[in-house]
Every structure is written in structure tokens, then in C-alpha cells.
Amino acid sequence: MPDAQEVLSANREFYRAFAERDLEAMHTLWAREAPVACIHPGWNALAGRRPVLESWGSIFLSPEPPTIRCHLPRAYLLGEVAFVICYEVLERGSLTATNTFARERGAWKMVHHQAGPAGALPSEQMPEPPGVVH
Amino acid sequence: MPDAQEVLSANREFYRAFAERDLEAMHTLWAREAPVACIHPGWNALAGRRPVLESWGSIFLSPEPPTIRCHLPRAYLLGEVAFVICYEVLERGSLTATNTFARERGAWKMVHHQAGPAGALPSEQMPEPPGVVH
């Protein structure tokens, strides 16, 4: 599978784990060797694997965890690192998100997630510059 | 200069160019070969060098461009790619930002910037996990 498809597949796995509150899959998905971070909307940055995974645990256990749908993911490849930009469609409004992955022992692992308020959702018709893969 | 210091230096140059509205420096700082993107707070993602640099041009020309100070930058190294997480202190409130860099012909070049609303500003005393450099 070409790199872009592998990265987009890892991105889909992130949103599947989020939707199904699958904390074990989150533990598998996030990198173990590379330094990791996570910026939830309106939060300060969480640095390191333990605080990041604990944050997902507390989000999954919250009384009303958000339901979320990934829209228009686009992969930006930088060799052994890649980031995916996508929109997260929630019940109320949407977020713009970047998910960064690094190849670790052959598999694409998450090293960073940041989401923040988006504008109006863009459509499929947006032109893509060279090097951006969907 | 070790990688982390080079990356933090490129991050400083980004905020210097921002503060001084130095569009030429922005053109030099952003990557020419790698795919680039930018997510300004509340905007949708801009994809590609031209839209990204045009956005900085229009921000610099706006009647009241924001004044901004970079607080607590921390570098996360991933080989030929690195990201810096920092806080952007504005006149009203602060943002959490990620600036991603890739090495291009020996120099660290910006490939992605995302900023969104932050919580209360953290202090210098936050513990750092292994592999995060300041």
C-alpha cells in the first residue's frame, strides 16, 4: 500500500477508535518511541504518551463524549513523517484538525493531534495543490 | 548547532517575521518542495504555498494585525521533521500553536502552522517528558 494510503488508513483507525471509544486501539495507535503531544480544542498542550492517553481515557468516560465524523482527510507526506488535515464534524459545529504520524518499526503511529474551531465546512470541490493526497 | 536548537531558531524566526510583518522572510521560511498547509484560528485549512503566503500577506496588511509573543516553545524531533508547540500571547487572550518544520536542502523550513484558542497560560514549571527539548 503506498505511503499516503497507509497514512490515511491510520487516520481512519484514529476516528474509528474515537467513535467506538476503543482505548486499547488508541494505545496501539499512538507512538511508543517518538515524543508525542495532543492539543484538544480549548485545552493547553499535553506532552508525553501518558498524559495524552489519559486524556483519551477521560474523554471516552465522560457522560456525553462527542460523536465525531472525519470529513475531507488530506495527507501531506514528508518522508518518514506525514500529517493529515481533516474536518471533524460534531453534533454542534465542526473542527479543523491535524493528525501527525511517524513511521515506527514499519507502522504509521500517531505523534500529535490538534483540533480547533473551523469555519464553514468546505466541499469536495476544493482544488488540491501538488503533493497533497486524498 | 544541534537539531533542536536549529528548529527552535527557525521557530523564533517565524515569530520575528510575524512581529515585524516581514513577508520576504516568510517566503524564505516556508518550504518550497514539501507540501505545506496552514490553519489560522477559526479558519479552514489553507493548502499549498501560494494560499498560505497570500494569507500572511493579507494578515500583515490588515488595519490591525495582531501583536504576538511566543511563550514556552518546546521542540519534538522526528528525524528530518520536527514540530514545535508553543503559546501565542496576544493582547486579548492566548492561542496554542503547532509549527511543523521539515529539513529541506539542509535548512529547517516551515510546512505547517496551526493555532487555536488556549486555556490559561501554563508556567515554566511544567514537567517535560523525555525527548521534548526547550
Short mmCIF file of C-alpha atoms in Angstrom, two decimals:
data_model
loop_
_atom_site.label_atom_id
_atom_site.label_comp_id
_atom_site.label_asym_id
_atom_site.label_seq_id
_atom_site.Cartn_x
_atom_site.Cartn_y
_atom_site.Cartn_z
CA MET A 1 0.00 0.00 0.00
CA PRO A 2 1.53 3.39 -0.91
CA ASP A 3 2.51 5.67 1.98
CA ALA A 4 -0.42 8.06 1.50
CA GLN A 5 -2.96 5.25 1.67
CA GLU A 6 -1.27 3.80 4.76
CA VAL A 7 -1.35 7.20 6.47
CA LEU A 8 -4.99 7.79 5.54
CA SER A 9 -5.75 4.29 6.85
CA ALA A 10 -4.08 5.14 10.20
CA ASN A 11 -6.14 8.35 10.27
CA ARG A 12 -9.35 6.34 9.71
CA GLU A 13 -8.32 3.99 12.54
CA PHE A 14 -7.95 7.04 14.84
CA TYR A 15 -11.53 8.16 14.13
CA ARG A 16 -12.84 4.59 14.40
CA ALA A 17 -11.19 4.26 17.83
CA PHE A 18 -12.63 7.66 18.80
CA ALA A 19 -16.17 6.74 17.63
CA GLU A 20 -16.11 3.35 19.37
CA ARG A 21 -14.30 4.68 22.48
CA ASP A 22 -11.70 1.99 21.91
CA LEU A 23 -8.95 2.98 24.33
CA GLU A 24 -6.91 -0.16 23.60
CA ALA A 25 -6.77 0.84 19.91
CA MET A 26 -5.64 4.32 20.97
CA HIS A 27 -2.80 2.75 22.96
CA THR A 28 -1.78 0.79 19.85
CA LEU A 29 -2.15 3.77 17.51
CA TRP A 30 -0.04 6.32 19.43
CA ALA A 31 3.75 6.16 19.09
CA ARG A 32 5.82 4.49 21.82
CA GLU A 33 9.27 5.77 20.85
CA ALA A 34 8.77 9.20 19.29
CA PRO A 35 7.81 12.14 21.57
CA VAL A 36 4.05 12.74 21.39
CA ALA A 37 1.67 15.62 22.14
CA CYS A 38 -2.02 16.44 21.87
CA ILE A 39 -3.97 19.70 21.81
CA HIS A 40 -7.69 19.20 22.38
CA PRO A 41 -9.91 22.18 21.42
CA GLY A 42 -9.53 24.93 24.03
CA TRP A 43 -7.06 22.89 26.11
CA ASN A 44 -3.39 23.54 26.62
CA ALA A 45 -0.93 21.10 25.09
CA LEU A 46 -0.50 17.68 26.66
CA ALA A 47 3.08 16.43 26.34
CA GLY A 48 4.04 12.77 26.53
CA ARG A 49 2.33 9.44 25.94
CA ARG A 50 0.86 9.02 29.42
CA PRO A 51 -0.99 12.38 29.68
CA VAL A 52 -2.18 12.04 26.07
CA LEU A 53 -3.63 8.55 26.57
CA GLU A 54 -5.10 9.52 29.95
CA SER A 55 -6.89 12.41 28.19
CA TRP A 56 -8.48 9.99 25.71
CA GLY A 57 -9.48 7.76 28.60
CA SER A 58 -11.23 10.64 30.37
CA ILE A 59 -12.92 11.82 27.15
CA PHE A 60 -14.22 8.29 26.49
CA LEU A 61 -15.54 8.04 30.08
CA SER A 62 -17.25 11.45 30.09
CA PRO A 63 -21.06 11.37 30.39
CA GLU A 64 -21.53 12.74 26.88
CA PRO A 65 -18.45 12.01 24.78
CA PRO A 66 -18.68 13.81 21.43
CA THR A 67 -19.75 11.91 18.34
CA ILE A 68 -17.45 12.81 15.52
CA ARG A 69 -17.17 12.23 11.78
CA CYS A 70 -14.00 12.80 9.75
CA HIS A 71 -14.57 14.87 6.59
CA LEU A 72 -12.19 15.50 3.65
CA PRO A 73 -8.95 13.98 5.02
CA ARG A 74 -5.87 15.07 3.03
CA ALA A 75 -2.39 13.58 3.53
CA TYR A 76 0.82 15.61 3.40
CA LEU A 77 3.84 13.32 3.09
CA LEU A 78 7.26 14.27 4.48
CA GLY A 79 9.23 11.04 4.14
CA GLU A 80 9.04 9.08 7.40
CA VAL A 81 6.57 11.61 8.83
CA ALA A 82 3.18 12.67 7.49
CA PHE A 83 0.32 14.81 8.60
CA VAL A 84 -3.35 14.59 7.73
CA ILE A 85 -5.61 17.64 7.77
CA CYS A 86 -9.33 16.97 8.03
CA TYR A 87 -12.57 18.37 9.41
CA GLU A 88 -14.24 16.83 12.44
CA VAL A 89 -18.00 17.10 12.12
CA LEU A 90 -19.66 17.18 15.54
CA GLU A 91 -23.32 17.46 16.50
CA ARG A 92 -22.79 21.19 17.01
CA GLY A 93 -20.38 22.71 14.51
CA SER A 94 -17.10 21.42 13.22
CA LEU A 95 -13.38 21.49 13.97
CA THR A 96 -10.30 21.65 11.78
CA ALA A 97 -7.80 19.01 12.82
CA THR A 98 -4.23 18.00 12.09
CA ASN A 99 -3.11 14.46 12.87
CA THR A 100 0.62 13.83 12.60
CA PHE A 101 2.09 10.37 12.13
CA ALA A 102 5.63 8.98 12.17
CA ARG A 103 6.74 5.59 10.90
CA GLU A 104 7.80 3.44 13.86
CA ARG A 105 9.06 -0.11 13.24
CA GLY A 106 7.33 -0.06 9.86
CA ALA A 107 3.90 1.18 11.00
CA TRP A 108 2.48 4.70 10.96
CA LYS A 109 1.95 5.81 14.55
CA MET A 110 0.30 8.98 15.82
CA VAL A 111 2.59 11.57 17.36
CA HIS A 112 0.35 14.65 17.51
CA HIS A 113 -3.30 15.66 17.28
CA GLN A 114 -4.58 19.23 17.31
CA ALA A 115 -8.18 20.35 16.75
CA GLY A 116 -9.74 23.79 16.91
CA PRO A 117 -12.85 25.65 15.71
CA ALA A 118 -13.37 25.60 11.92
CA GLY A 119 -15.16 27.91 9.53
CA ALA A 120 -17.97 26.67 7.26
CA LEU A 121 -17.30 23.12 6.11
CA PRO A 122 -15.54 23.05 2.73
CA SER A 123 -16.86 20.90 -0.11
CA GLU A 124 -15.20 18.12 -2.09
CA GLN A 125 -14.62 20.55 -4.95
CA MET A 126 -11.71 22.40 -3.37
CA PRO A 127 -8.65 22.31 -5.64
CA GLU A 128 -5.69 20.40 -4.23
CA PRO A 129 -2.11 21.60 -4.65
CA PRO A 130 0.56 19.15 -5.86
CA GLY A 131 1.74 16.65 -3.26
CA VAL A 132 -1.49 16.52 -1.26
CA VAL A 133 -3.19 13.13 -1.41
CA HIS A 134 -6.73 12.00 -0.68
CA MET B 1 24.02 23.57 16.27
CA PRO B 2 22.03 20.51 17.41
CA ASP B 3 18.73 19.85 15.61
CA ALA B 4 16.53 21.02 18.47
CA GLN B 5 18.29 24.37 18.67
CA GLU B 6 18.08 24.79 14.88
CA VAL B 7 14.36 24.04 14.96
CA LEU B 8 13.74 26.42 17.87
CA SER B 9 15.75 29.05 15.99
CA ALA B 10 13.52 28.60 12.90
CA ASN B 11 10.50 28.93 15.21
CA ARG B 12 11.89 32.21 16.60
CA GLU B 13 12.44 33.45 13.05
CA PHE B 14 8.76 32.71 12.30
CA TYR B 15 7.60 34.89 15.22
CA ARG B 16 10.15 37.59 14.37
CA ALA B 17 8.83 37.71 10.78
CA PHE B 18 5.27 37.79 12.16
CA ALA B 19 6.05 40.62 14.61
CA GLU B 20 7.88 42.69 12.01
CA ARG B 21 5.41 41.85 9.20
CA ASP B 22 8.37 40.64 7.16
CA LEU B 23 6.71 38.89 4.23
CA GLU B 24 10.02 38.29 2.46
CA ALA B 25 11.25 36.35 5.49
CA MET B 26 8.02 34.32 5.43
CA HIS B 27 8.70 33.44 1.78
CA THR B 28 12.18 32.26 2.80
CA LEU B 29 10.96 30.40 5.87
CA TRP B 30 8.19 28.32 4.27
CA ALA B 31 9.17 25.14 2.37
CA ARG B 32 9.39 25.22 -1.42
CA GLU B 33 9.48 21.46 -2.10
CA ALA B 34 7.44 19.81 0.64
CA PRO B 35 3.63 20.20 0.60
CA VAL B 36 2.58 22.96 3.02
CA ALA B 37 -0.59 23.95 4.87
CA CYS B 38 -1.76 26.50 7.41
CA ILE B 39 -4.73 26.67 9.77
CA HIS B 40 -5.28 30.15 11.20
CA PRO B 41 -7.57 30.30 14.27
CA GLY B 42 -11.20 29.83 13.18
CA TRP B 43 -10.24 29.47 9.51
CA ASN B 44 -10.43 26.39 7.36
CA ALA B 45 -7.16 24.85 6.22
CA LEU B 46 -5.15 26.56 3.50
CA ALA B 47 -3.33 24.05 1.29
CA GLY B 48 -0.27 24.91 -0.79
CA ARG B 49 2.49 27.51 -0.69
CA ARG B 50 0.66 30.23 -2.62
CA PRO B 51 -2.56 30.39 -0.50
CA VAL B 52 -0.50 30.13 2.69
CA LEU B 53 1.83 33.01 1.78
CA GLU B 54 -1.08 35.08 0.46
CA SER B 55 -2.78 34.65 3.84
CA TRP B 56 0.29 36.04 5.64
CA GLY B 57 0.35 38.93 3.18
CA SER B 58 -3.26 39.79 3.92
CA ILE B 59 -2.77 39.43 7.70
CA PHE B 60 0.25 41.76 7.55
CA LEU B 61 -1.74 44.31 5.52
CA SER B 62 -4.82 44.25 7.75
CA PRO B 63 -5.58 47.51 9.59
CA GLU B 64 -4.88 45.97 12.99
CA PRO B 65 -2.58 42.97 12.59
CA PRO B 66 -2.26 41.09 15.88
CA THR B 67 0.80 41.59 18.05
CA ILE B 68 2.02 38.26 19.23
CA ARG B 69 4.60 36.84 21.63
CA CYS B 70 5.78 33.24 21.62
CA HIS B 71 5.72 31.59 25.07
CA LEU B 72 7.23 28.25 26.17
CA PRO B 73 8.29 26.78 22.81
CA ARG B 74 9.03 23.05 23.01
CA ALA B 75 10.57 21.03 20.16
CA TYR B 76 9.54 17.47 19.27
CA LEU B 77 12.10 15.87 16.95
CA LEU B 78 11.15 13.21 14.42
CA GLY B 79 14.33 12.85 12.35
CA GLU B 80 14.10 15.09 9.28
CA VAL B 81 10.82 16.57 10.54
CA ALA B 82 10.11 18.37 13.81
CA PHE B 83 7.24 20.21 15.38
CA VAL B 84 7.27 22.99 17.95
CA ILE B 85 4.37 23.54 20.34
CA CYS B 86 4.13 26.97 21.91
CA TYR B 87 1.66 29.53 23.22
CA GLU B 88 0.95 32.71 21.28
CA VAL B 89 0.26 35.56 23.70
CA LEU B 90 -1.96 38.19 22.09
CA GLU B 91 -3.33 41.42 23.50
CA ARG B 92 -6.57 39.58 24.25
CA GLY B 93 -6.03 36.00 25.37
CA SER B 94 -3.70 33.38 24.04
CA LEU B 95 -3.53 30.60 21.47
CA THR B 96 -1.93 27.18 21.45
CA ALA B 97 0.11 26.67 18.29
CA THR B 98 1.94 23.91 16.49
CA ASN B 99 4.60 24.81 13.95
CA THR B 100 5.91 21.92 11.86
CA PHE B 101 9.26 22.03 10.08
CA ALA B 102 10.98 19.75 7.57
CA ARG B 103 14.64 19.81 6.60
CA GLU B 104 14.96 20.99 3.01
CA ARG B 105 18.43 21.27 1.41
CA GLY B 106 19.93 21.36 4.89
CA ALA B 107 17.70 24.07 6.40
CA TRP B 108 14.60 23.68 8.58
CA LYS B 109 11.62 25.02 6.61
CA MET B 110 8.07 25.50 7.78
CA VAL B 111 5.49 23.09 6.38
CA HIS B 112 2.50 23.68 8.67
CA HIS B 113 1.17 26.14 11.24
CA GLN B 114 -1.99 25.67 13.30
CA ALA B 115 -3.21 27.90 16.10
CA GLY B 116 -6.39 27.77 18.16
CA PRO B 117 -7.79 29.04 21.46
CA ALA B 118 -5.75 28.04 24.55
CA GLY B 119 -6.65 27.59 28.21
CA ALA B 120 -4.88 29.56 30.96
CA LEU B 121 -1.23 30.09 30.08
CA PRO B 122 0.99 27.39 31.60
CA SER B 123 4.08 28.31 33.60
CA GLU B 124 7.72 27.39 33.07
CA GLN B 125 7.40 24.79 35.82
CA MET B 126 5.52 22.22 33.77
CA PRO B 127 7.36 18.89 33.76
CA GLU B 128 8.67 17.81 30.35
CA PRO B 129 8.55 14.22 29.18
CA PRO B 130 11.68 12.62 27.65
CA GLY B 131 12.51 13.73 24.12
CA VAL B 132 10.95 17.20 24.36
CA VAL B 133 13.51 19.98 24.10
CA HIS B 134 13.41 23.64 25.07
#
